[in-house]
Every structure is written in C-alpha cells, then in structure tokens.
Amino acid sequence: MDLLMICSCVFLLTVNPAYSKPRIVDLTHKQDKDSITWPTNPAYNFTVLYRGFSTYYNSWIENNHFAMPEHMGTHIDAPVHAAEGAWKIHQIPMEKLYGPGVIINVKSKVANNPDYRVSTDDLSAWEEKYGEIPRHAVVVMNSGWSKKYPDPNLVYGTSLPNDTTSFHFPSWHEEAVTWLITKRQVNAVGVDTPSTDYGQTNTFPCHIILGKHNIVGIEHVANLDNIPESGSVVYMPVLKIFDGSGGPTRLFGTYDDEPNKTNAAMYFMSTAIYIYLLQMMTIFVYQY
C-alpha cells in the first residue's frame, strides 16, 4: 500500500511539469486620447475624479471616469452591429469568445496593394502549410498594419482621415469570410486594420455576412508578429455591455513556447521513473 502511494505522488510530481507554461501575448492597443475610431464617432475622454491621499480611507486613492465609443481601438463587433436581430454584446455566449488562433499573413501582398482583401487562396495556402483550419477558430489577418497605429493618416491610408471615401487599407474579401463560416465554422474573424471590410468599400459586405451568421468581428488587433500563425489560442474578453453593438476587448493569445523540447525531456524522465517503480513493485510483490 505504501508503495502505491509513492507511485501516485511521483505521478503527480512528474506529469505536471511535463506541460510547459504557456506564453501569453497581448494583442491589444492601449486605450487613450490617441485611440482610433470611425471619424463619425466621438473621441475618447478620460477624466480624473480624484487622485491623492484620502484622510477618510487613510491611504492613496485614485478614481477616474472614461467615456468612449463601443467601436474604438482594439474592439469586437457584436453581430448586431450589421444585422438586425443578431446577438448583442451581452448575448454572445462565452464559448464564442475564444478559439484556436489562425493568423493569415498577407504582409507581402499588402506591401504593393493597400486595398488588398484576404482571399480563399490565402486560406488554402495556410491549410497547405499547417493543415485544416480548426472548427471554432479565431481567424485574424496579419497585414502588418498595426505598426501604423495610432497615426490616423497611416491607419486610414489617406491625408484626409475624416473623409471615409478616401480610405485605403486592407481587410477581408466576402468570399473568404463566407468560406470560413460555412466550411470551417469559425467563431470570429479579425483584422489589424480599422474594419473587417477594406477601406474602399461602401457596402460593407463582410460586416453583413458576419452579422447574419452571428460571428464576432475583431478590429485593430495588435502585435500579431509575436504569436505563431498556427498553434495558439486567442481570447476575446469584452465588457458585457447590455444592449451593446460592440465593445473594447483586452485581446490576448496563448501558445506553448517550446512544446517538443520541454515535454520530451519531462516525458522521458517520467517514463524512466515509472519503469523503475514498476520494477520495485514487482520485487515487493514477489517477496511478500
């Protein structure tokens, strides 16, 4: 009996380290006075209500007020944003706010075409390299555009950032979005640009398609070069705003930094210990 207890303890001690600690990547731009929103929206407002030593609490106290549009900086679009009767922010199920990360790198194509739209060919190329896109994935375009943030002229690709007809930035093609929804049942589609539709659109087909299918959209994603194109999990925690059409998110991704190197060593050690203990148990049984 004592030997069985020892075996159990060793199992717990050796199996847990075999799973390496995940790396966490912040995929969010900070919210402040420079945060970007659609030019028809009001600006970000941050007001200090109290900042100093409080004799009442006998300690340092800070209390602030902030106001901002739902669709500002790194944020998600609730499906209702472009489809009447679809989910509002507070209605999105929690299981729809995360999923396997799929990063579609189109930086080379965007370099010579700021109006580029991610195509089904780009999705096929990703699958040829990494395998089939997992169900319930969070699929994000990496155009390298987040490096332009928060300069509105660079982000909107124009010297007239208040004129929406002059916008030039990349995003998704509606055929690719439809394919992701119908063929791969994704949870969310995102971009590192201001919109899930490209800058020159005036009909916003991707917004409409995402909304009608209750799929979350993500805009102004940051730091995509710091996360692998395959093998991560992306999380979209968002303020649960009642009746909201969108909201700010502290978007982040996790991935195993060196899964093969770390786990192989620990599994080898674990197996060696188990074999040794099995031999000892066999000797113990034969002796008694």
CSV table of C-alpha atoms in Angstrom, one decimal:
chain,number,residue,atom,x,y,z
A,1,MET,CA,0.0,0.0,0.0
A,2,ASP,CA,2.9,2.4,0.9
A,3,LEU,CA,4.5,1.7,-2.5
A,4,LEU,CA,1.2,2.5,-4.3
A,5,MET,CA,1.0,5.8,-2.5
A,6,ILE,CA,4.6,6.6,-3.5
A,7,CYS,CA,3.8,5.8,-7.1
A,8,SER,CA,0.8,8.2,-7.0
A,9,CYS,CA,2.8,11.0,-5.6
A,10,VAL,CA,5.6,10.6,-8.2
A,11,PHE,CA,3.0,10.6,-11.0
A,12,LEU,CA,1.6,13.9,-9.8
A,13,LEU,CA,5.1,15.4,-9.5
A,14,THR,CA,6.3,14.3,-12.8
A,15,VAL,CA,3.3,14.7,-15.1
A,16,ASN,CA,2.5,18.3,-14.2
A,17,PRO,CA,5.9,19.7,-15.2
A,18,ALA,CA,5.7,17.8,-18.5
A,19,TYR,CA,3.3,20.5,-19.7
A,20,SER,CA,5.2,23.7,-20.2
A,21,LYS,CA,3.9,27.0,-19.1
A,22,PRO,CA,2.2,28.8,-22.0
A,23,ARG,CA,3.5,32.1,-23.3
A,24,ILE,CA,0.9,34.9,-23.2
A,25,VAL,CA,0.8,37.7,-25.9
A,26,ASP,CA,-1.1,40.9,-25.5
A,27,LEU,CA,-2.9,41.6,-28.8
A,28,THR,CA,-4.4,44.9,-27.7
A,29,HIS,CA,-3.6,48.6,-28.4
A,30,LYS,CA,-3.9,50.7,-25.3
A,31,GLN,CA,-7.0,53.0,-24.9
A,32,ASP,CA,-6.2,56.6,-24.6
A,33,LYS,CA,-6.7,60.0,-26.3
A,34,ASP,CA,-5.0,58.8,-29.4
A,35,SER,CA,-7.2,55.7,-29.8
A,36,ILE,CA,-8.7,55.4,-33.3
A,37,THR,CA,-12.4,55.2,-34.0
A,38,TRP,CA,-14.5,55.8,-37.1
A,39,PRO,CA,-14.4,59.5,-37.8
A,40,THR,CA,-18.2,59.9,-37.2
A,41,ASN,CA,-17.7,58.8,-33.6
A,42,PRO,CA,-16.9,61.0,-30.6
A,43,ALA,CA,-13.3,61.0,-29.2
A,44,TYR,CA,-12.0,59.1,-26.1
A,45,ASN,CA,-12.5,61.0,-22.9
A,46,PHE,CA,-10.6,60.4,-19.6
A,47,THR,CA,-11.3,62.5,-16.5
A,48,VAL,CA,-9.5,62.2,-13.2
A,49,LEU,CA,-12.2,62.4,-10.5
A,50,TYR,CA,-9.8,62.1,-7.5
A,51,ARG,CA,-6.1,61.4,-7.2
A,52,GLY,CA,-4.4,61.8,-3.9
A,53,PHE,CA,-4.2,60.9,-0.3
A,54,SER,CA,-7.6,60.4,1.3
A,55,THR,CA,-8.0,61.1,5.0
A,56,TYR,CA,-11.2,59.2,5.0
A,57,TYR,CA,-9.6,55.9,3.8
A,58,ASN,CA,-6.2,56.9,5.3
A,59,SER,CA,-4.5,55.8,2.0
A,60,TRP,CA,-3.8,56.9,-1.5
A,61,ILE,CA,-6.9,56.8,-3.7
A,62,GLU,CA,-7.4,57.1,-7.5
A,63,ASN,CA,-10.8,57.3,-9.2
A,64,ASN,CA,-11.4,58.2,-12.8
A,65,HIS,CA,-14.2,58.5,-15.4
A,66,PHE,CA,-13.8,57.5,-19.0
A,67,ALA,CA,-16.1,57.6,-22.0
A,68,MET,CA,-15.6,56.2,-25.4
A,69,PRO,CA,-17.5,54.7,-28.4
A,70,GLU,CA,-18.0,51.0,-28.5
A,71,HIS,CA,-16.0,50.7,-31.7
A,72,MET,CA,-12.7,52.2,-30.7
A,73,GLY,CA,-9.1,50.9,-30.6
A,74,THR,CA,-8.9,47.1,-30.2
A,75,HIS,CA,-12.6,46.0,-30.0
A,76,ILE,CA,-15.1,43.5,-31.2
A,77,ASP,CA,-18.1,44.0,-33.3
A,78,ALA,CA,-21.2,42.2,-32.0
A,79,PRO,CA,-23.2,40.5,-34.8
A,80,VAL,CA,-26.0,43.0,-34.3
A,81,HIS,CA,-23.6,45.8,-35.4
A,82,ALA,CA,-24.6,45.0,-39.0
A,83,ALA,CA,-27.6,42.6,-38.8
A,84,GLU,CA,-30.9,43.4,-37.1
A,85,GLY,CA,-31.9,40.8,-34.6
A,86,ALA,CA,-28.5,39.2,-34.2
A,87,TRP,CA,-26.6,38.9,-30.9
A,88,LYS,CA,-25.8,42.0,-29.0
A,89,ILE,CA,-22.7,42.1,-26.9
A,90,HIS,CA,-24.3,40.8,-23.7
A,91,GLN,CA,-25.9,37.9,-25.6
A,92,ILE,CA,-22.7,36.5,-27.1
A,93,PRO,CA,-22.1,33.0,-25.5
A,94,MET,CA,-18.8,32.8,-23.6
A,95,GLU,CA,-17.8,29.8,-25.8
A,96,LYS,CA,-17.8,32.1,-28.8
A,97,LEU,CA,-15.3,34.4,-27.3
A,98,TYR,CA,-12.2,32.3,-27.7
A,99,GLY,CA,-10.8,29.7,-30.1
A,100,PRO,CA,-7.7,28.3,-31.9
A,101,GLY,CA,-5.7,31.1,-33.3
A,102,VAL,CA,-5.3,31.2,-37.1
A,103,ILE,CA,-3.1,34.0,-38.3
A,104,ILE,CA,-3.2,34.8,-42.1
A,105,ASN,CA,0.0,36.6,-43.0
A,106,VAL,CA,-0.6,38.8,-46.1
A,107,LYS,CA,2.1,41.4,-45.5
A,108,SER,CA,3.9,40.7,-48.7
A,109,LYS,CA,0.7,41.2,-50.7
A,110,VAL,CA,-0.4,44.3,-48.9
A,111,ALA,CA,3.0,46.0,-49.5
A,112,ASN,CA,2.1,46.9,-53.0
A,113,ASN,CA,-1.6,46.9,-52.7
A,114,PRO,CA,-3.1,48.7,-49.6
A,115,ASP,CA,-6.6,47.7,-50.9
A,116,TYR,CA,-5.8,44.0,-50.7
A,117,ARG,CA,-8.5,41.7,-49.5
A,118,VAL,CA,-7.7,38.2,-48.0
A,119,SER,CA,-8.9,35.6,-50.4
A,120,THR,CA,-9.8,31.9,-50.3
A,121,ASP,CA,-6.4,31.3,-52.0
A,122,ASP,CA,-4.7,32.8,-48.9
A,123,LEU,CA,-6.8,30.4,-46.7
A,124,SER,CA,-5.8,27.4,-48.9
A,125,ALA,CA,-2.2,28.4,-48.6
A,126,TRP,CA,-2.4,28.4,-44.8
A,127,GLU,CA,-4.0,25.0,-44.8
A,128,GLU,CA,-1.4,23.6,-47.1
A,129,LYS,CA,1.2,24.7,-44.6
A,130,TYR,CA,-0.5,23.9,-41.3
A,131,GLY,CA,-3.4,21.6,-42.0
A,132,GLU,CA,-7.1,22.2,-41.9
A,133,ILE,CA,-8.3,25.3,-40.0
A,134,PRO,CA,-9.9,24.0,-36.8
A,135,ARG,CA,-13.5,24.5,-36.1
A,136,HIS,CA,-14.4,27.4,-33.8
A,137,ALA,CA,-11.2,29.2,-34.7
A,138,VAL,CA,-10.4,32.9,-34.3
A,139,VAL,CA,-9.0,33.8,-37.8
A,140,VAL,CA,-7.1,37.1,-38.0
A,141,MET,CA,-5.5,38.9,-40.9
A,142,ASN,CA,-1.9,40.0,-40.3
A,143,SER,CA,-1.2,42.7,-42.8
A,144,GLY,CA,1.5,44.5,-40.7
A,145,TRP,CA,-0.9,47.4,-40.5
A,146,SER,CA,-0.9,47.6,-36.7
A,147,LYS,CA,2.6,49.2,-36.8
A,148,LYS,CA,0.9,52.3,-38.3
A,149,TYR,CA,-1.3,52.7,-35.2
A,150,PRO,CA,-2.3,55.2,-33.8
A,151,ASP,CA,-1.5,57.7,-36.7
A,152,PRO,CA,-4.9,58.2,-38.3
A,153,ASN,CA,-3.3,59.2,-41.7
A,154,LEU,CA,-1.3,56.0,-41.8
A,155,VAL,CA,-4.0,53.8,-40.4
A,156,TYR,CA,-6.7,55.0,-42.8
A,157,GLY,CA,-4.2,55.3,-45.7
A,158,THR,CA,-5.1,58.9,-46.5
A,159,SER,CA,-4.2,62.5,-45.8
A,160,LEU,CA,-8.0,63.1,-45.2
A,161,PRO,CA,-8.8,60.8,-42.2
A,162,ASN,CA,-12.3,62.4,-41.8
A,163,ASP,CA,-13.2,61.5,-45.4
A,164,THR,CA,-14.3,57.9,-45.5
A,165,THR,CA,-14.3,57.8,-49.3
A,166,SER,CA,-10.6,58.4,-49.3
A,167,PHE,CA,-9.7,55.4,-47.1
A,168,HIS,CA,-7.2,52.8,-48.3
A,169,PHE,CA,-6.4,49.8,-46.0
A,170,PRO,CA,-6.6,46.0,-46.4
A,171,SER,CA,-9.1,43.6,-45.0
A,172,TRP,CA,-11.2,40.5,-45.9
A,173,HIS,CA,-12.9,39.5,-49.2
A,174,GLU,CA,-16.5,38.5,-48.6
A,175,GLU,CA,-15.9,35.1,-50.4
A,176,ALA,CA,-13.2,34.2,-47.9
A,177,VAL,CA,-15.4,35.2,-45.0
A,178,THR,CA,-18.3,33.1,-46.3
A,179,TRP,CA,-16.0,30.2,-46.8
A,180,LEU,CA,-14.7,30.4,-43.2
A,181,ILE,CA,-18.2,30.4,-41.8
A,182,THR,CA,-19.7,27.7,-44.0
A,183,LYS,CA,-16.7,25.4,-44.4
A,184,ARG,CA,-14.8,25.8,-41.1
A,185,GLN,CA,-17.5,27.1,-38.6
A,186,VAL,CA,-15.2,29.8,-37.2
A,187,ASN,CA,-16.0,31.8,-34.0
A,188,ALA,CA,-14.5,35.1,-35.1
A,189,VAL,CA,-12.8,36.9,-38.0
A,190,GLY,CA,-10.4,39.7,-37.2
A,191,VAL,CA,-8.1,42.3,-38.7
A,192,ASP,CA,-5.2,44.5,-37.7
A,193,THR,CA,-6.9,47.4,-39.6
A,194,PRO,CA,-9.9,49.6,-38.8
A,195,SER,CA,-12.6,47.3,-40.4
A,196,THR,CA,-13.4,43.8,-41.4
A,197,ASP,CA,-14.2,45.4,-44.8
A,198,TYR,CA,-11.5,47.1,-46.8
A,199,GLY,CA,-11.1,50.8,-46.9
A,200,GLN,CA,-12.7,51.5,-50.3
A,201,THR,CA,-16.0,49.6,-49.6
A,202,ASN,CA,-19.3,51.4,-49.5
A,203,THR,CA,-21.5,48.4,-48.9
A,204,PHE,CA,-19.6,46.6,-46.0
A,205,PRO,CA,-20.4,43.0,-47.2
A,206,CYS,CA,-18.2,41.3,-44.7
A,207,HIS,CA,-19.8,43.1,-41.7
A,208,ILE,CA,-23.2,42.0,-43.0
A,209,ILE,CA,-22.2,38.4,-43.6
A,210,LEU,CA,-20.6,38.1,-40.2
A,211,GLY,CA,-23.7,39.7,-38.5
A,212,LYS,CA,-26.2,37.4,-40.2
A,213,HIS,CA,-24.3,34.3,-39.1
A,214,ASN,CA,-23.8,35.6,-35.5
A,215,ILE,CA,-20.0,35.6,-36.0
A,216,VAL,CA,-17.9,38.1,-34.0
A,217,GLY,CA,-15.7,40.6,-35.8
A,218,ILE,CA,-12.4,41.9,-34.3
A,219,GLU,CA,-10.7,45.2,-35.4
A,220,HIS,CA,-7.4,46.9,-34.6
A,221,VAL,CA,-5.6,43.7,-33.4
A,222,ALA,CA,-2.0,44.4,-32.3
A,223,ASN,CA,1.3,42.5,-32.0
A,224,LEU,CA,0.4,39.7,-34.4
A,225,ASP,CA,4.1,39.1,-35.3
A,226,ASN,CA,4.5,37.9,-31.7
A,227,ILE,CA,2.2,35.0,-32.0
A,228,PRO,CA,2.6,31.9,-34.2
A,229,GLU,CA,0.5,31.6,-37.3
A,230,SER,CA,-0.8,28.2,-36.0
A,231,GLY,CA,-0.9,26.6,-32.6
A,232,SER,CA,-2.2,29.4,-30.3
A,233,VAL,CA,-5.5,30.0,-28.6
A,234,VAL,CA,-6.9,33.6,-28.9
A,235,TYR,CA,-9.3,35.0,-26.2
A,236,MET,CA,-11.6,37.9,-26.6
A,237,PRO,CA,-12.8,39.1,-23.2
A,238,VAL,CA,-15.1,42.0,-23.7
A,239,LEU,CA,-17.2,44.3,-21.5
A,240,LYS,CA,-20.7,42.8,-21.1
A,241,ILE,CA,-22.5,46.0,-22.2
A,242,PHE,CA,-26.2,45.5,-22.1
A,243,ASP,CA,-27.8,46.2,-25.5
A,244,GLY,CA,-24.3,47.0,-27.0
A,245,SER,CA,-23.3,46.6,-30.6
A,246,GLY,CA,-19.6,46.2,-29.7
A,247,GLY,CA,-17.1,46.9,-27.0
A,248,PRO,CA,-13.4,47.2,-26.1
A,249,THR,CA,-11.5,43.9,-25.6
A,250,ARG,CA,-8.2,43.0,-23.9
A,251,LEU,CA,-7.5,40.6,-26.7
A,252,PHE,CA,-4.7,38.1,-26.0
A,253,GLY,CA,-3.3,34.8,-27.2
A,254,THR,CA,-1.5,31.9,-25.6
A,255,TYR,CA,0.8,29.3,-27.0
A,256,ASP,CA,3.3,26.7,-25.9
A,257,ASP,CA,6.7,28.2,-26.4
A,258,GLU,CA,8.8,25.0,-26.9
A,259,PRO,CA,6.4,22.1,-26.6
A,260,ASN,CA,8.5,19.4,-28.2
A,261,LYS,CA,11.8,20.3,-26.4
A,262,THR,CA,10.2,20.8,-23.0
A,263,ASN,CA,7.7,17.9,-23.0
A,264,ALA,CA,10.1,15.4,-24.5
A,265,ALA,CA,12.5,15.8,-21.7
A,266,MET,CA,9.9,15.6,-19.0
A,267,TYR,CA,8.1,12.6,-20.5
A,268,PHE,CA,11.4,10.8,-20.7
A,269,MET,CA,12.1,11.4,-17.1
A,270,SER,CA,8.6,10.4,-16.1
A,271,THR,CA,8.8,7.2,-18.1
A,272,ALA,CA,12.1,6.2,-16.5
A,273,ILE,CA,10.8,6.8,-13.0
A,274,TYR,CA,7.6,4.7,-13.8
A,275,ILE,CA,9.7,1.8,-15.1
A,276,TYR,CA,11.9,1.9,-12.0
A,277,LEU,CA,8.9,1.9,-9.7
A,278,LEU,CA,7.3,-0.9,-11.6
A,279,GLN,CA,10.4,-3.0,-11.1
A,280,MET,CA,10.4,-2.2,-7.4
A,281,MET,CA,6.7,-3.1,-7.1
A,282,THR,CA,7.3,-6.4,-8.8
A,283,ILE,CA,10.1,-7.2,-6.4
A,284,PHE,CA,7.9,-6.2,-3.5
A,285,VAL,CA,5.1,-8.5,-4.6
A,286,TYR,CA,7.3,-11.5,-5.1
A,287,GLN,CA,9.0,-11.0,-1.8
A,288,TYR,CA,5.7,-10.7,0.2
